[in-house]
């Protein structure tokens, strides 16, 4: 088969020709890691443009066809992502164009988009603010009228071990008992001064940076308030990592950690309760990993939507 490339020249289209080795259907064929621009509104009305890595795929149903038309996928993606902000409806339309461009070859299309979305976050106490980059992956498929899309992101937070905190408190009690025996008189100012020394706080619980990987399936094809969801999760955890930090902010963060002691099981349940109450989410899966400072392996927990 030949295709018209110019008014005077026909070019061979090898992919459309039957071939002795072309026997069998394929689940997905396409391109991955395409460099594309993407404009994205995470739900706060602030459209941000960034670079993305994109995968475009269709299945190959025609067993005797040697391949698909990859250039068609590339051009469709390039045009769609350059046209305006990314929307769920726009993704569905793009997948439909994948199938229209491969009529007779494919009946299932897939698009993956990976990028980072920057959000400005205020400090806990000071008037400063800084940027947080949330990694976002969108994975969408279309087969017939069945449109399926999942959005994945990470929430990074601090977790302080409840068991370690209890053990530390016991050591502090022991230190106090040695410094202030029962037969010794003491006054409030002496005790306050002692508590402000390294001898007063002889042990601290171990804490670590932790990651909650959240994969959600939006309930509809409209806009999805991703930042709103992240905000609610960070509020439920109580200890999201900070950006610009002065001493007052660091002290407030220490207080937040002390007020939110949690095992990975606690964190997973907090997130599960938050997402389960969100009517905009049809389904979700969460992986919580506490990257332990006590040992070289992670403590992990998984949770999903409560089935009623």
Short mmCIF file of C-alpha atoms in Angstrom, two decimals:
data_model
loop_
_atom_site.label_atom_id
_atom_site.label_comp_id
_atom_site.label_asym_id
_atom_site.label_seq_id
_atom_site.Cartn_x
_atom_site.Cartn_y
_atom_site.Cartn_z
CA UNK A 1 0.00 0.00 0.00
CA UNK A 2 1.13 3.53 -0.75
CA UNK A 3 0.09 6.85 0.78
CA UNK A 4 0.01 10.25 -0.89
CA UNK A 5 2.83 12.36 0.60
CA UNK A 6 2.91 15.09 -2.05
CA UNK A 7 1.07 15.90 -5.30
CA UNK A 8 3.69 13.97 -7.27
CA UNK A 9 4.99 11.25 -4.99
CA UNK A 10 3.61 8.13 -3.29
CA UNK A 11 5.43 6.68 -0.27
CA UNK A 12 5.21 3.04 0.84
CA UNK A 13 3.11 2.34 3.95
CA UNK A 14 4.79 -0.84 5.22
CA UNK A 15 2.81 -0.94 8.45
CA UNK A 16 -0.44 -1.45 6.54
CA UNK A 17 0.90 -4.30 4.43
CA UNK A 18 0.23 -7.91 5.35
CA UNK A 19 3.31 -9.81 6.48
CA UNK A 20 4.12 -13.44 7.10
CA UNK A 21 5.09 -12.70 10.70
CA UNK A 22 1.94 -10.66 11.38
CA UNK A 23 -0.18 -13.35 13.00
CA UNK A 24 -2.01 -12.52 16.22
CA UNK A 25 -3.56 -9.61 18.05
CA UNK A 26 -1.78 -7.30 20.51
CA UNK A 27 -3.04 -5.71 23.74
CA UNK A 28 -1.35 -2.33 23.28
CA UNK A 29 0.82 -0.73 20.64
CA UNK A 30 1.96 2.88 20.62
CA UNK A 31 4.53 5.30 21.97
CA UNK A 32 5.62 6.08 25.52
CA UNK A 33 7.59 8.97 26.98
CA UNK A 34 6.56 11.52 24.36
CA UNK A 35 7.63 15.01 25.42
CA UNK A 36 4.60 17.28 25.39
CA UNK A 37 3.36 20.51 26.99
CA UNK A 38 0.40 20.27 29.30
CA UNK A 39 -1.73 22.96 30.94
CA UNK A 40 -3.55 21.73 34.03
CA UNK A 41 -6.06 23.15 36.50
CA UNK A 42 -5.89 20.99 39.63
CA UNK A 43 -9.16 22.42 40.88
CA UNK A 44 -8.06 25.72 42.40
CA UNK A 45 -8.62 27.72 39.20
CA UNK A 46 -4.87 28.23 38.70
CA UNK A 47 -3.94 26.81 35.29
CA UNK A 48 -0.27 25.90 35.20
CA UNK A 49 1.74 24.89 32.15
CA UNK A 50 4.52 22.34 32.43
CA UNK A 51 6.27 19.60 30.51
CA UNK A 52 4.79 16.12 30.51
CA UNK A 53 5.71 12.60 29.45
CA UNK A 54 2.87 11.06 27.47
CA UNK A 55 2.03 7.55 26.36
CA UNK A 56 -0.46 6.91 23.54
CA UNK A 57 -1.66 3.41 22.72
CA UNK A 58 -4.29 1.40 20.87
CA UNK A 59 -4.80 -2.33 20.72
CA UNK A 60 -4.20 -4.21 17.47
CA UNK A 61 -7.23 -6.34 16.70
CA UNK A 62 -6.47 -7.15 13.09
CA UNK A 63 -4.17 -10.14 13.34
CA UNK A 64 -2.89 -9.89 9.78
CA UNK A 65 -1.94 -6.17 10.09
CA UNK A 66 1.74 -5.62 10.72
CA UNK A 67 1.37 -2.46 12.79
CA UNK A 68 -0.51 0.71 13.67
CA UNK A 69 -0.15 4.33 12.53
CA UNK A 70 2.03 5.75 15.31
CA UNK A 71 2.49 9.15 13.67
CA UNK A 72 -1.28 9.65 13.77
CA UNK A 73 -1.28 9.14 17.54
CA UNK A 74 1.60 11.57 18.00
CA UNK A 75 -0.02 14.30 15.95
CA UNK A 76 -3.38 13.88 17.68
CA UNK A 77 -1.76 14.14 21.12
CA UNK A 78 0.34 17.14 20.11
CA UNK A 79 -2.68 19.01 18.79
CA UNK A 80 -4.93 18.18 21.74
CA UNK A 81 -2.45 19.04 24.50
CA UNK A 82 -1.49 22.30 22.80
CA UNK A 83 -5.11 23.43 22.44
CA UNK A 84 -5.83 24.34 26.05
CA UNK A 85 -6.05 23.13 29.65
CA UNK A 86 -6.38 19.40 30.17
CA UNK A 87 -9.90 18.17 31.07
CA UNK A 88 -11.43 14.75 31.54
CA UNK A 89 -13.83 15.44 28.68
CA UNK A 90 -10.93 16.44 26.45
CA UNK A 91 -9.11 13.22 27.28
CA UNK A 92 -12.17 11.20 26.33
CA UNK A 93 -12.45 13.04 23.02
CA UNK A 94 -8.77 12.42 22.31
CA UNK A 95 -9.13 8.70 22.93
CA UNK A 96 -12.08 8.68 20.55
CA UNK A 97 -9.85 10.26 17.91
CA UNK A 98 -7.27 7.51 18.48
CA UNK A 99 -9.90 4.94 17.58
CA UNK A 100 -11.31 6.90 14.64
CA UNK A 101 -7.81 7.14 13.18
CA UNK A 102 -7.40 3.36 13.53
CA UNK A 103 -10.80 2.20 12.37
CA UNK A 104 -10.66 -1.47 11.44
CA UNK A 105 -7.47 -1.99 13.44
CA UNK A 106 -8.37 -1.04 17.02
CA UNK A 107 -11.30 -0.81 19.40
CA UNK A 108 -9.49 0.07 22.65
CA UNK A 109 -7.41 3.22 23.31
CA UNK A 110 -5.21 4.33 26.18
CA UNK A 111 -3.52 7.58 27.20
CA UNK A 112 -1.05 8.16 30.06
CA UNK A 113 0.20 11.58 31.12
CA UNK A 114 2.80 12.19 33.81
CA UNK A 115 3.94 15.59 35.12
CA UNK A 116 4.47 17.64 38.27
CA UNK A 117 2.02 20.31 39.40
CA UNK A 118 3.36 23.19 41.51
CA UNK A 119 1.24 24.58 44.35
CA UNK A 120 2.18 27.48 46.62
CA UNK A 121 1.89 26.56 50.31
CA UNK A 122 1.88 28.97 53.26
CA UNK A 123 4.14 28.49 56.26
CA UNK A 124 2.59 27.31 59.54
CA UNK A 125 3.27 30.47 61.55
CA UNK A 126 5.33 33.03 59.61
CA UNK A 127 4.16 35.09 56.66
CA UNK A 128 6.34 33.11 54.24
CA UNK A 129 5.29 30.65 51.58
CA UNK A 130 6.96 28.24 49.18
CA UNK A 131 6.30 25.76 46.40
CA UNK A 132 5.34 22.10 46.60
CA UNK A 133 5.52 19.90 43.51
CA UNK A 134 2.92 17.12 43.42
CA UNK A 135 3.60 14.32 40.92
CA UNK A 136 0.50 13.54 38.87
CA UNK A 137 -0.17 10.58 36.62
CA UNK A 138 -3.34 10.30 34.53
CA UNK A 139 -4.18 6.91 33.03
CA UNK A 140 -7.27 6.81 30.81
CA UNK A 141 -8.82 4.18 28.53
CA UNK A 142 -11.78 4.10 26.14
CA UNK A 143 -13.51 1.03 24.74
CA UNK A 144 -16.88 1.58 23.12
CA UNK A 145 -18.73 3.87 25.50
CA UNK A 146 -16.74 2.71 28.52
CA UNK A 147 -14.44 5.54 29.59
CA UNK A 148 -12.17 4.82 32.55
CA UNK A 149 -9.72 7.30 34.08
CA UNK A 150 -7.52 7.13 37.16
CA UNK A 151 -5.46 9.95 38.68
CA UNK A 152 -2.49 9.19 40.94
CA UNK A 153 -0.55 11.56 43.16
CA UNK A 154 1.68 11.52 46.25
CA UNK A 155 1.19 13.27 49.57
CA UNK A 156 4.42 13.56 51.57
CA UNK A 157 4.18 14.00 55.34
CA UNK A 158 6.01 13.38 58.59
CA UNK A 159 5.13 10.45 60.84
CA UNK A 160 6.24 10.09 64.46
CA UNK A 161 6.10 6.58 65.93
CA UNK A 162 3.69 6.24 68.92
CA UNK A 163 5.68 3.36 70.40
CA UNK A 164 8.93 5.31 70.19
CA UNK A 165 7.21 8.31 71.76
CA UNK A 166 6.04 6.22 74.73
CA UNK A 167 9.54 4.77 75.22
CA UNK A 168 11.02 8.28 75.08
CA UNK A 169 8.57 9.58 77.67
CA UNK A 170 9.56 6.74 80.00
CA UNK A 171 13.24 7.68 79.73
CA UNK A 172 12.38 11.31 80.41
CA UNK A 173 10.49 10.24 83.52
CA UNK A 174 13.48 8.21 84.67
CA UNK A 175 15.78 11.18 84.07
CA UNK A 176 13.47 13.45 86.07
CA UNK A 177 13.36 10.98 88.96
CA UNK A 178 17.17 10.95 89.12
CA UNK A 179 17.49 14.73 88.91
CA UNK A 180 14.74 15.37 91.46
CA UNK A 181 14.63 12.56 94.04
CA UNK A 182 11.61 12.34 96.30
CA UNK A 183 13.50 13.68 99.32
CA UNK A 184 14.69 16.79 97.48
CA UNK A 185 12.78 20.02 97.63
CA UNK A 186 12.15 21.73 94.31
CA UNK A 187 10.52 24.82 92.95
CA UNK A 188 8.74 25.51 89.68
CA UNK A 189 11.49 27.67 88.16
CA UNK A 190 14.15 25.02 88.81
CA UNK A 191 12.05 22.35 87.09
CA UNK A 192 11.29 24.65 84.13
CA UNK A 193 14.97 25.44 83.71
CA UNK A 194 15.88 21.72 83.85
CA UNK A 195 13.28 20.86 81.22
CA UNK A 196 14.94 23.35 78.88
CA UNK A 197 18.26 21.49 78.99
CA UNK A 198 19.45 18.46 77.03
CA UNK A 199 19.39 16.54 80.30
CA UNK A 200 15.69 17.31 80.62
CA UNK A 201 14.77 15.76 77.27
CA UNK A 202 17.14 12.79 77.07
CA UNK A 203 15.24 10.90 74.36
CA UNK A 204 13.17 11.79 71.32
CA UNK A 205 10.86 9.52 69.31
CA UNK A 206 11.91 8.57 65.82
CA UNK A 207 10.09 10.28 62.97
CA UNK A 208 10.46 9.98 59.23
CA UNK A 209 9.37 11.43 55.93
CA UNK A 210 6.43 9.35 54.71
CA UNK A 211 4.57 8.99 51.44
CA UNK A 212 0.93 8.30 50.71
CA UNK A 213 0.40 7.28 47.09
CA UNK A 214 -3.25 7.93 46.24
CA UNK A 215 -4.95 6.59 43.12
CA UNK A 216 -8.52 7.81 42.55
CA UNK A 217 -11.21 7.28 39.95
CA UNK A 218 -13.33 10.45 39.60
CA UNK A 219 -17.10 9.97 39.79
CA UNK A 220 -17.84 11.89 36.58
CA UNK A 221 -16.29 13.20 33.37
CA UNK A 222 -16.23 16.82 34.49
CA UNK A 223 -13.54 18.68 36.40
CA UNK A 224 -11.93 17.00 39.38
CA UNK A 225 -10.80 19.04 42.41
CA UNK A 226 -7.45 17.34 42.90
CA UNK A 227 -5.97 20.07 45.10
CA UNK A 228 -9.09 20.04 47.26
CA UNK A 229 -8.63 16.31 47.78
CA UNK A 230 -4.93 16.75 48.60
CA UNK A 231 -5.78 19.54 51.07
CA UNK A 232 -8.27 17.31 52.88
CA UNK A 233 -5.79 14.44 53.07
CA UNK A 234 -3.03 16.70 54.39
CA UNK A 235 -5.41 18.12 56.99
CA UNK A 236 -6.39 14.60 58.08
CA UNK A 237 -2.74 13.60 58.48
CA UNK A 238 -1.83 16.85 60.22
CA UNK A 239 1.87 16.85 59.30
CA UNK A 240 2.40 17.60 55.59
CA UNK A 241 5.98 18.56 54.74
CA UNK A 242 6.69 22.26 54.70
CA UNK A 243 8.41 24.67 52.29
CA UNK A 244 9.74 28.00 53.66
CA UNK A 245 10.48 27.43 57.36
CA UNK A 246 11.49 29.92 60.05
CA UNK A 247 12.04 28.88 63.68
CA UNK A 248 8.43 29.63 64.58
CA UNK A 249 7.28 27.38 61.74
CA UNK A 250 9.64 24.59 62.80
CA UNK A 251 8.33 24.79 66.35
CA UNK A 252 4.74 24.60 65.08
CA UNK A 253 5.72 21.57 63.00
CA UNK A 254 7.21 19.89 66.06
CA UNK A 255 3.93 20.50 67.89
CA UNK A 256 1.96 19.05 64.96
CA UNK A 257 4.11 15.92 65.01
CA UNK A 258 3.64 15.51 68.76
CA UNK A 259 -0.12 15.91 68.34
CA UNK A 260 -0.34 13.42 65.47
CA UNK A 261 1.59 10.32 66.53
CA UNK A 262 0.78 7.61 64.00
CA UNK A 263 1.67 4.19 62.77
CA UNK A 264 1.28 3.53 59.05
CA UNK A 265 -2.04 1.83 59.89
CA UNK A 266 -3.30 5.06 61.49
CA UNK A 267 -2.30 7.12 58.48
CA UNK A 268 -3.96 4.71 56.04
CA UNK A 269 -7.20 4.79 58.02
CA UNK A 270 -7.21 8.59 58.24
CA UNK A 271 -6.84 8.85 54.46
CA UNK A 272 -9.43 6.14 53.88
CA UNK A 273 -12.00 7.97 56.02
CA UNK A 274 -11.32 11.26 54.23
CA UNK A 275 -11.60 9.86 50.69
CA UNK A 276 -14.57 7.66 51.51
CA UNK A 277 -16.55 10.78 52.44
CA UNK A 278 -15.78 12.45 49.08
CA UNK A 279 -18.74 12.10 46.67
CA UNK A 280 -16.52 13.17 43.78
CA UNK A 281 -14.51 9.94 44.05
CA UNK A 282 -15.99 6.72 42.68
CA UNK A 283 -13.12 4.53 43.84
CA UNK A 284 -9.65 4.83 45.34
CA UNK A 285 -6.61 2.86 46.40
CA UNK A 286 -4.01 4.14 48.87
CA UNK A 287 -0.49 2.93 49.65
CA UNK A 288 1.11 4.44 52.74
CA UNK A 289 4.86 4.03 53.25
CA UNK A 290 6.71 5.19 56.36
CA UNK A 291 10.38 5.34 55.34
CA UNK A 292 11.61 4.33 58.77
CA UNK A 293 14.64 5.92 60.43
CA UNK A 294 14.76 3.02 62.91
CA UNK A 295 15.49 0.33 60.31
CA UNK A 296 16.31 0.19 56.58
CA UNK A 297 12.92 -1.09 55.42
CA UNK A 298 9.58 0.70 55.11
CA UNK A 299 6.44 0.16 57.14
CA UNK A 300 3.52 0.04 54.67
CA UNK A 301 -0.26 -0.16 54.72
CA UNK A 302 -2.88 -0.28 52.01
CA UNK A 303 -6.49 0.90 52.05
CA UNK A 304 -9.32 1.26 49.56
CA UNK A 305 -12.89 2.48 49.32
CA UNK A 306 -15.24 0.94 51.87
CA UNK A 307 -17.76 -1.25 50.06
CA UNK A 308 -21.26 -0.84 51.43
#
